[in-house]
């Protein structure tokens, strides 16, 4: 079994009074680093060691964000992480460069989207409804709790500043620069009220079954800002064919949204390509710089129907095709980032059950444990103990895991603490 998973199990077993786990199952790492499902026969909790990314600030604010979510969205159709305990271990424990934050939280229903975009209208509509719910709450609880508040004029200034930085690289087609300058300088575009936003939507933070969005994770970047930020991030998770449904459902679910929110979302989705270039320049990675520049050239061709670096657009593309290309660009950016961080493969979304939502599929290891944890022994395979509970408050009803038929019984192991 993975050494780090065993170490995480040992730490997690000491973090919460009254929780004495008797078995553990490794979970997909996502961006976190190491994740383990712990079971004490009465309840299940997910232990996470943030060994891959430095998100200590996000983790530290997740508990407070969860409290605010509880007060603002008591009747929401989705759930969010509910942290039970947080601790920190020295860097040498997980062989990292800095101390590692370890959390215990209720498991989330469903499974992360992973690399497969939402192509069905039902889940696209469900995600739109979830974001409309988020954005409809009053901003005061978020600002009063000390979370960031971004003024619309400040947001516009920062975007134009990044545009100037990108222009100085000489790698952005002039027609794209002119397009973005003209659009982002429109005064009417920025006449909106900032709202609470999720702020960190990606393929690991949206949990679904085959029908709807069940949970939103990574809530530590909660803030008051432009709701178009969430819509732009969500567009990268949705197949272009389903984008019209997504935007229409958002409009229907939030009729008081400002009239330019969709236009800003589409522009911000386009702008993600340019942000990728700036990140590559900052890192000094010449390969990434060339990849980003090539993507900008391709995007310029999609928008203006020509590879020439002109400034007058030809017959323009539809909004859907442009947004789809922007989503592809964001996906490419994510793929590059994942490759650099050596992140593990994302799990496929589990098939939906008929009586209750499926939960995140547990992935187990085959290697023997090489770190001793008192009382921890590998359990025999074939057990149903590697499923999670629905994380609705007060729920202790087990939902059965869905395994891919081609995996079979391949000798995978879970751990049982005797």
Short mmCIF file of C-alpha atoms in Angstrom, two decimals:
data_model
loop_
_atom_site.label_atom_id
_atom_site.label_comp_id
_atom_site.label_asym_id
_atom_site.label_seq_id
_atom_site.Cartn_x
_atom_site.Cartn_y
_atom_site.Cartn_z
CA UNK A 1 0.00 0.00 0.00
CA UNK A 2 1.11 3.57 -0.65
CA UNK A 3 3.39 4.73 2.16
CA UNK A 4 1.88 8.22 2.25
CA UNK A 5 -1.64 6.81 2.49
CA UNK A 6 -0.60 4.76 5.52
CA UNK A 7 1.03 7.79 7.13
CA UNK A 8 -2.10 9.84 6.50
CA UNK A 9 -4.24 7.13 8.10
CA UNK A 10 -2.07 7.19 11.22
CA UNK A 11 -2.35 10.97 11.56
CA UNK A 12 -6.08 11.09 10.81
CA UNK A 13 -6.84 8.48 13.46
CA UNK A 14 -5.69 10.97 16.12
CA UNK A 15 -7.46 14.10 14.88
CA UNK A 16 -11.08 13.79 16.05
CA UNK A 17 -12.33 12.79 19.49
CA UNK A 18 -14.64 9.79 19.31
CA UNK A 19 -13.64 8.83 15.79
CA UNK A 20 -11.67 5.57 15.89
CA UNK A 21 -11.33 4.29 12.32
CA UNK A 22 -11.27 0.55 11.79
CA UNK A 23 -10.61 0.52 8.03
CA UNK A 24 -9.25 2.76 5.31
CA UNK A 25 -9.39 2.96 1.51
CA UNK A 26 -7.18 5.14 -0.72
CA UNK A 27 -9.09 7.65 -2.87
CA UNK A 28 -8.14 9.41 -6.12
CA UNK A 29 -5.62 12.13 -5.22
CA UNK A 30 -7.09 14.88 -7.45
CA UNK A 31 -5.06 18.07 -6.81
CA UNK A 32 -4.75 17.40 -3.11
CA UNK A 33 -1.89 14.94 -2.94
CA UNK A 34 -3.10 12.07 -0.73
CA UNK A 35 -6.68 11.19 0.17
CA UNK A 36 -7.99 8.31 2.26
CA UNK A 37 -11.51 7.18 3.17
CA UNK A 38 -11.71 6.18 6.85
CA UNK A 39 -14.51 4.12 8.41
CA UNK A 40 -15.21 3.52 12.11
CA UNK A 41 -18.31 1.37 11.42
CA UNK A 42 -20.61 4.28 12.40
CA UNK A 43 -19.50 6.94 9.95
CA UNK A 44 -17.00 7.62 7.18
CA UNK A 45 -14.68 10.61 6.83
CA UNK A 46 -12.20 11.63 4.15
CA UNK A 47 -8.67 12.48 5.27
CA UNK A 48 -6.63 14.66 2.92
CA UNK A 49 -2.96 15.62 3.03
CA UNK A 50 -2.26 18.62 0.80
CA UNK A 51 1.15 17.46 -0.45
CA UNK A 52 0.89 18.51 -4.12
CA UNK A 53 -0.26 22.14 -4.07
CA UNK A 54 0.31 24.91 -1.57
CA UNK A 55 -3.27 25.81 -0.75
CA UNK A 56 -2.86 26.30 2.97
CA UNK A 57 -4.66 29.64 2.86
CA UNK A 58 -7.59 28.07 1.02
CA UNK A 59 -7.75 25.17 3.45
CA UNK A 60 -7.60 27.47 6.43
CA UNK A 61 -10.57 29.44 5.13
CA UNK A 62 -12.60 26.41 4.02
CA UNK A 63 -14.04 25.84 7.49
CA UNK A 64 -15.24 29.43 7.68
CA UNK A 65 -16.51 29.26 4.10
CA UNK A 66 -18.47 26.12 5.00
CA UNK A 67 -20.09 27.94 7.92
CA UNK A 68 -21.09 30.80 5.62
CA UNK A 69 -22.47 28.40 3.02
CA UNK A 70 -24.61 26.82 5.75
CA UNK A 71 -26.14 30.18 6.64
CA UNK A 72 -26.56 31.47 3.08
CA UNK A 73 -27.75 28.32 1.32
CA UNK A 74 -29.84 26.28 3.79
CA UNK A 75 -32.08 24.91 1.02
CA UNK A 76 -29.48 24.42 -1.73
CA UNK A 77 -29.78 21.37 -4.00
CA UNK A 78 -26.06 20.65 -3.61
CA UNK A 79 -23.69 20.12 -0.70
CA UNK A 80 -20.15 21.26 0.07
CA UNK A 81 -17.22 20.08 2.20
CA UNK A 82 -17.87 20.11 5.91
CA UNK A 83 -14.54 20.05 7.69
CA UNK A 84 -14.40 18.16 10.99
CA UNK A 85 -10.76 18.75 11.92
CA UNK A 86 -7.58 20.38 10.64
CA UNK A 87 -3.98 19.84 11.70
CA UNK A 88 -0.49 20.42 10.37
CA UNK A 89 2.47 18.04 10.23
CA UNK A 90 6.15 18.76 9.73
CA UNK A 91 7.57 18.77 6.21
CA UNK A 92 9.65 15.65 6.77
CA UNK A 93 6.56 13.57 7.58
CA UNK A 94 5.44 13.48 3.94
CA UNK A 95 8.86 14.48 2.57
CA UNK A 96 7.62 17.86 1.35
CA UNK A 97 9.34 21.24 1.23
CA UNK A 98 6.95 22.82 3.75
CA UNK A 99 4.57 21.68 6.49
CA UNK A 100 1.56 19.76 5.22
CA UNK A 101 -2.03 20.54 6.17
CA UNK A 102 -4.20 17.49 6.93
CA UNK A 103 -8.00 17.72 7.01
CA UNK A 104 -10.88 15.45 8.00
CA UNK A 105 -14.19 16.09 6.24
CA UNK A 106 -17.49 14.44 5.46
CA UNK A 107 -17.35 12.59 2.11
CA UNK A 108 -19.05 14.24 -0.85
CA UNK A 109 -21.67 12.42 -2.93
CA UNK A 110 -21.06 11.72 -6.59
CA UNK A 111 -17.69 11.85 -8.30
CA UNK A 112 -15.51 14.68 -9.63
CA UNK A 113 -15.99 15.50 -13.30
CA UNK A 114 -12.43 14.62 -14.22
CA UNK A 115 -11.39 15.12 -17.82
CA UNK A 116 -14.76 14.40 -19.46
CA UNK A 117 -16.76 17.59 -20.12
CA UNK A 118 -20.47 17.84 -19.41
CA UNK A 119 -22.24 17.05 -22.67
CA UNK A 120 -25.77 16.37 -21.44
CA UNK A 121 -28.24 19.17 -20.92
CA UNK A 122 -29.46 17.87 -17.56
CA UNK A 123 -26.12 18.29 -15.79
CA UNK A 124 -25.40 21.53 -17.65
CA UNK A 125 -28.72 22.88 -16.36
CA UNK A 126 -27.99 21.61 -12.86
CA UNK A 127 -24.61 23.37 -12.77
CA UNK A 128 -26.26 26.59 -13.97
CA UNK A 129 -28.87 26.30 -11.22
CA UNK A 130 -26.18 25.71 -8.58
CA UNK A 131 -24.25 28.81 -9.67
CA UNK A 132 -27.43 30.88 -9.84
CA UNK A 133 -28.10 29.87 -6.23
CA UNK A 134 -24.57 30.84 -5.18
CA UNK A 135 -24.75 34.21 -6.92
CA UNK A 136 -28.22 35.11 -5.59
CA UNK A 137 -27.20 35.33 -1.94
CA UNK A 138 -26.51 38.63 -0.20
CA UNK A 139 -22.80 39.53 -0.16
CA UNK A 140 -22.73 40.90 3.39
CA UNK A 141 -22.07 37.58 5.22
CA UNK A 142 -19.07 36.97 2.97
CA UNK A 143 -17.60 40.45 3.29
CA UNK A 144 -18.32 40.63 7.03
CA UNK A 145 -16.39 37.39 7.53
CA UNK A 146 -13.30 38.99 6.01
CA UNK A 147 -13.31 37.28 2.62
CA UNK A 148 -12.08 39.40 -0.33
CA UNK A 149 -14.42 41.89 -2.00
CA UNK A 150 -13.53 42.83 -5.60
CA UNK A 151 -14.88 46.09 -6.99
CA UNK A 152 -16.04 45.95 -10.64
CA UNK A 153 -13.85 48.90 -11.67
CA UNK A 154 -10.86 47.26 -10.02
CA UNK A 155 -11.57 44.04 -11.91
CA UNK A 156 -11.64 45.95 -15.18
CA UNK A 157 -8.34 47.68 -14.37
CA UNK A 158 -6.60 44.39 -13.58
CA UNK A 159 -7.79 42.81 -16.82
CA UNK A 160 -6.56 45.74 -18.91
CA UNK A 161 -3.27 45.64 -17.01
CA UNK A 162 -2.82 41.95 -17.90
CA UNK A 163 -3.67 42.81 -21.50
CA UNK A 164 -0.83 45.36 -21.56
CA UNK A 165 1.53 42.77 -20.09
CA UNK A 166 0.55 40.28 -22.77
CA UNK A 167 1.00 42.86 -25.54
CA UNK A 168 4.55 43.47 -24.35
CA UNK A 169 5.45 39.83 -24.99
CA UNK A 170 4.90 40.24 -28.73
CA UNK A 171 3.23 36.82 -28.85
CA UNK A 172 -0.40 37.91 -29.12
CA UNK A 173 -1.94 38.55 -32.58
CA UNK A 174 -2.82 42.23 -32.95
CA UNK A 175 -6.40 41.44 -33.95
CA UNK A 176 -6.91 39.59 -30.66
CA UNK A 177 -5.41 42.48 -28.69
CA UNK A 178 -7.68 44.97 -30.40
CA UNK A 179 -10.70 42.71 -29.87
CA UNK A 180 -10.06 42.40 -26.15
CA UNK A 181 -9.20 46.08 -25.70
CA UNK A 182 -12.40 47.19 -27.39
CA UNK A 183 -14.58 44.76 -25.46
CA UNK A 184 -13.10 45.18 -21.99
CA UNK A 185 -13.07 48.98 -22.27
CA UNK A 186 -16.84 49.13 -22.78
CA UNK A 187 -18.22 51.02 -19.80
CA UNK A 188 -21.61 49.28 -19.82
CA UNK A 189 -19.96 45.88 -19.47
CA UNK A 190 -18.90 46.69 -15.93
CA UNK A 191 -22.22 47.99 -14.60
CA UNK A 192 -23.04 45.14 -12.23
CA UNK A 193 -23.22 44.30 -8.55
CA UNK A 194 -20.59 41.91 -7.23
CA UNK A 195 -21.99 38.72 -5.69
CA UNK A 196 -20.71 35.79 -3.65
CA UNK A 197 -18.86 33.45 -6.03
CA UNK A 198 -17.27 30.03 -5.70
CA UNK A 199 -14.01 31.31 -7.16
CA UNK A 200 -12.27 27.99 -7.86
CA UNK A 201 -14.39 25.89 -10.20
CA UNK A 202 -12.53 23.17 -12.07
CA UNK A 203 -12.78 19.50 -12.98
CA UNK A 204 -11.93 18.44 -9.42
CA UNK A 205 -14.36 20.70 -7.56
CA UNK A 206 -17.64 19.80 -9.31
CA UNK A 207 -19.13 16.48 -8.13
CA UNK A 208 -21.96 14.93 -10.15
CA UNK A 209 -23.82 11.75 -10.90
CA UNK A 210 -25.20 11.14 -14.39
CA UNK A 211 -28.10 13.54 -13.86
CA UNK A 212 -27.13 16.54 -11.78
CA UNK A 213 -24.53 18.39 -9.76
CA UNK A 214 -24.43 16.98 -6.24
CA UNK A 215 -21.62 18.91 -4.56
CA UNK A 216 -19.12 21.73 -4.97
CA UNK A 217 -15.69 21.33 -3.38
CA UNK A 218 -12.69 23.69 -2.99
CA UNK A 219 -14.84 26.40 -1.41
CA UNK A 220 -11.94 28.15 0.35
CA UNK A 221 -11.70 30.81 -2.36
CA UNK A 222 -15.15 32.16 -1.61
CA UNK A 223 -15.30 35.92 -2.22
CA UNK A 224 -17.51 38.76 -3.44
CA UNK A 225 -16.70 39.37 -7.09
CA UNK A 226 -17.96 39.22 -10.65
CA UNK A 227 -20.30 36.22 -11.09
CA UNK A 228 -19.01 35.95 -14.66
CA UNK A 229 -15.79 34.53 -13.19
CA UNK A 230 -17.66 31.38 -12.15
CA UNK A 231 -19.54 31.19 -15.44
CA UNK A 232 -16.31 31.43 -17.43
CA UNK A 233 -14.70 28.69 -15.36
CA UNK A 234 -17.81 26.53 -15.73
CA UNK A 235 -17.79 26.96 -19.51
CA UNK A 236 -14.45 25.14 -19.61
CA UNK A 237 -16.17 22.12 -18.04
CA UNK A 238 -19.05 21.98 -20.51
CA UNK A 239 -19.13 20.67 -24.06
CA UNK A 240 -19.74 23.56 -26.50
CA UNK A 241 -22.99 21.94 -27.66
CA UNK A 242 -24.40 22.19 -24.13
CA UNK A 243 -23.29 25.78 -23.48
CA UNK A 244 -26.49 27.41 -24.81
CA UNK A 245 -28.51 25.30 -22.36
CA UNK A 246 -26.16 26.25 -19.53
CA UNK A 247 -26.43 29.99 -20.17
CA UNK A 248 -30.18 29.89 -20.77
CA UNK A 249 -30.78 27.98 -17.54
CA UNK A 250 -28.60 30.43 -15.61
CA UNK A 251 -30.64 33.32 -16.97
CA UNK A 252 -33.92 31.60 -16.11
CA UNK A 253 -32.71 30.67 -12.62
CA UNK A 254 -31.34 34.14 -11.90
CA UNK A 255 -33.53 36.63 -13.77
CA UNK A 256 -32.13 39.61 -11.82
CA UNK A 257 -28.59 39.01 -13.10
CA UNK A 258 -27.07 41.99 -14.93
CA UNK A 259 -27.65 41.97 -18.67
CA UNK A 260 -23.96 41.68 -19.59
CA UNK A 261 -22.99 38.77 -17.31
CA UNK A 262 -22.97 36.19 -20.14
CA UNK A 263 -20.96 38.51 -22.42
CA UNK A 264 -18.36 39.01 -19.67
CA UNK A 265 -18.24 35.27 -19.04
CA UNK A 266 -17.51 34.57 -22.70
CA UNK A 267 -14.79 37.25 -22.77
CA UNK A 268 -13.20 35.94 -19.57
CA UNK A 269 -13.24 32.42 -21.02
CA UNK A 270 -11.39 33.74 -24.06
CA UNK A 271 -9.00 35.63 -21.81
CA UNK A 272 -7.94 32.40 -20.09
CA UNK A 273 -5.79 31.68 -23.15
CA UNK A 274 -3.91 34.91 -22.59
CA UNK A 275 -3.53 34.19 -18.87
CA UNK A 276 -1.87 30.92 -19.79
CA UNK A 277 0.70 32.85 -21.84
CA UNK A 278 1.42 35.19 -18.94
CA UNK A 279 1.90 32.28 -16.54
CA UNK A 280 4.29 30.65 -18.99
CA UNK A 281 6.27 33.90 -19.37
CA UNK A 282 6.47 34.31 -15.59
CA UNK A 283 7.76 30.75 -15.23
CA UNK A 284 10.32 31.16 -18.03
CA UNK A 285 9.20 27.86 -19.57
CA UNK A 286 9.95 28.32 -23.28
CA UNK A 287 7.98 25.23 -24.28
CA UNK A 288 4.91 26.46 -22.43
CA UNK A 289 5.34 29.93 -23.94
CA UNK A 290 5.41 28.52 -27.46
CA UNK A 291 2.41 26.28 -26.72
CA UNK A 292 0.43 29.27 -25.41
CA UNK A 293 1.44 31.40 -28.41
CA UNK A 294 0.35 28.67 -30.81
CA UNK A 295 -2.96 28.39 -29.00
CA UNK A 296 -3.46 32.15 -29.31
CA UNK A 297 -2.77 31.96 -33.03
CA UNK A 298 -5.27 29.15 -33.38
CA UNK A 299 -7.81 31.05 -31.33
CA UNK A 300 -7.26 34.12 -33.50
CA UNK A 301 -8.08 31.99 -36.53
CA UNK A 302 -11.27 30.68 -34.89
CA UNK A 303 -12.45 34.16 -33.93
CA UNK A 304 -11.59 35.97 -37.16
CA UNK A 305 -11.57 33.22 -39.76
CA UNK A 306 -8.00 33.86 -40.90
CA UNK A 307 -4.47 32.99 -39.87
CA UNK A 308 -3.35 36.47 -40.90
CA UNK A 309 -2.49 38.83 -38.08
CA UNK A 310 -4.94 41.47 -39.21
CA UNK A 311 -7.04 43.82 -37.13
CA UNK A 312 -10.37 43.66 -38.92
CA UNK A 313 -12.39 40.53 -38.18
CA UNK A 314 -13.90 38.59 -41.03
CA UNK A 315 -17.29 36.94 -40.68
CA UNK A 316 -17.28 36.33 -36.95
CA UNK A 317 -17.96 32.98 -35.32
CA UNK A 318 -21.02 32.27 -33.27
CA UNK A 319 -20.78 32.92 -29.56
CA UNK A 320 -21.03 29.19 -28.93
CA UNK A 321 -18.09 28.30 -31.17
CA UNK A 322 -15.94 31.03 -29.66
CA UNK A 323 -16.84 29.97 -26.13
CA UNK A 324 -16.18 26.37 -27.06
CA UNK A 325 -12.74 27.25 -28.36
CA UNK A 326 -12.05 29.16 -25.17
CA UNK A 327 -13.12 26.11 -23.18
CA UNK A 328 -10.74 23.97 -25.21
CA UNK A 329 -8.00 26.45 -24.46
CA UNK A 330 -8.69 26.31 -20.74
CA UNK A 331 -8.69 22.51 -20.94
CA UNK A 332 -5.34 22.65 -22.66
CA UNK A 333 -4.03 24.93 -19.98
CA UNK A 334 -5.23 22.56 -17.29
CA UNK A 335 -3.67 19.60 -19.06
CA UNK A 336 -0.32 21.38 -19.23
CA UNK A 337 -0.51 22.32 -15.56
CA UNK A 338 -1.40 18.77 -14.60
CA UNK A 339 1.51 17.37 -16.59
CA UNK A 340 3.91 19.70 -14.85
CA UNK A 341 2.63 18.70 -11.42
CA UNK A 342 2.52 14.98 -12.27
CA UNK A 343 -1.03 14.73 -11.04
CA UNK A 344 -2.67 11.33 -11.17
CA UNK A 345 -5.42 10.46 -13.61
CA UNK A 346 -8.89 11.66 -12.77
CA UNK A 347 -11.56 9.08 -11.95
CA UNK A 348 -14.39 8.56 -14.36
CA UNK A 349 -17.79 9.69 -13.17
CA UNK A 350 -19.69 6.78 -11.69
CA UNK A 351 -22.96 5.64 -13.20
CA UNK A 352 -26.05 6.93 -11.47
CA UNK A 353 -28.05 4.72 -9.16
CA UNK A 354 -31.81 4.60 -9.06
CA UNK A 355 -32.48 5.15 -5.37
CA UNK A 356 -29.59 7.34 -4.25
CA UNK A 357 -26.66 9.18 -5.81
CA UNK A 358 -23.51 7.22 -6.42
CA UNK A 359 -20.47 8.26 -4.46
CA UNK A 360 -16.84 8.74 -5.42
CA UNK A 361 -15.30 5.45 -6.54
CA UNK A 362 -12.51 4.28 -4.25
CA UNK A 363 -9.24 3.41 -5.94
CA UNK A 364 -7.03 0.98 -4.04
CA UNK A 365 -3.40 0.00 -4.32
CA UNK A 366 -1.72 -3.40 -4.76
CA UNK A 367 1.72 -2.74 -3.26
CA UNK A 368 2.40 -4.10 0.20
CA UNK A 369 2.71 -1.62 3.03
CA UNK A 370 6.29 -0.74 3.96
CA UNK A 371 5.50 1.55 6.88
CA UNK A 372 4.31 0.07 10.15
CA UNK A 373 1.11 1.45 11.67
CA UNK A 374 0.06 -0.34 14.85
CA UNK A 375 -2.97 -2.52 14.21
CA UNK A 376 -3.29 -1.70 10.50
CA UNK A 377 -3.56 -4.72 8.25
CA UNK A 378 -4.59 -5.09 4.60
CA UNK A 379 -8.16 -6.33 4.35
CA UNK A 380 -9.33 -8.93 1.87
CA UNK A 381 -10.73 -7.66 -1.42
CA UNK A 382 -14.30 -8.00 -2.54
CA UNK A 383 -15.65 -6.08 0.44
CA UNK A 384 -18.17 -3.30 0.01
CA UNK A 385 -16.38 -1.25 2.66
CA UNK A 386 -14.80 0.96 -0.02
CA UNK A 387 -17.91 3.05 -0.58
CA UNK A 388 -18.77 6.44 0.90
CA UNK A 389 -21.82 7.77 2.69
CA UNK A 390 -24.08 10.43 1.35
CA UNK A 391 -22.87 13.58 3.07
CA UNK A 392 -26.24 15.18 3.74
CA UNK A 393 -26.40 16.26 7.40
CA UNK A 394 -27.57 13.43 9.61
CA UNK A 395 -27.45 10.85 6.85
CA UNK A 396 -25.84 7.51 7.61
CA UNK A 397 -27.28 5.56 4.68
CA UNK A 398 -24.66 3.68 2.72
CA UNK A 399 -24.69 4.08 -1.04
CA UNK A 400 -23.19 1.31 -3.08
CA UNK A 401 -20.07 1.98 -5.16
CA UNK A 402 -20.12 1.51 -8.93
CA UNK A 403 -17.11 -0.32 -10.32
CA UNK A 404 -16.07 -0.37 -13.94
CA UNK A 405 -16.81 -3.80 -15.39
CA UNK A 406 -13.39 -4.12 -16.96
CA UNK A 407 -11.56 -3.68 -13.67
CA UNK A 408 -12.71 -6.93 -12.11
CA UNK A 409 -11.04 -8.45 -9.10
CA UNK A 410 -7.42 -7.51 -9.65
CA UNK A 411 -6.11 -8.10 -6.17
CA UNK A 412 -6.74 -4.55 -4.93
CA UNK A 413 -6.53 -4.05 -1.19
CA UNK A 414 -8.06 -1.82 1.40
CA UNK A 415 -6.77 -1.50 4.94
CA UNK A 416 -8.43 -2.72 8.10
CA UNK A 417 -7.29 -1.46 11.48
CA UNK A 418 -7.70 -4.21 14.02
#
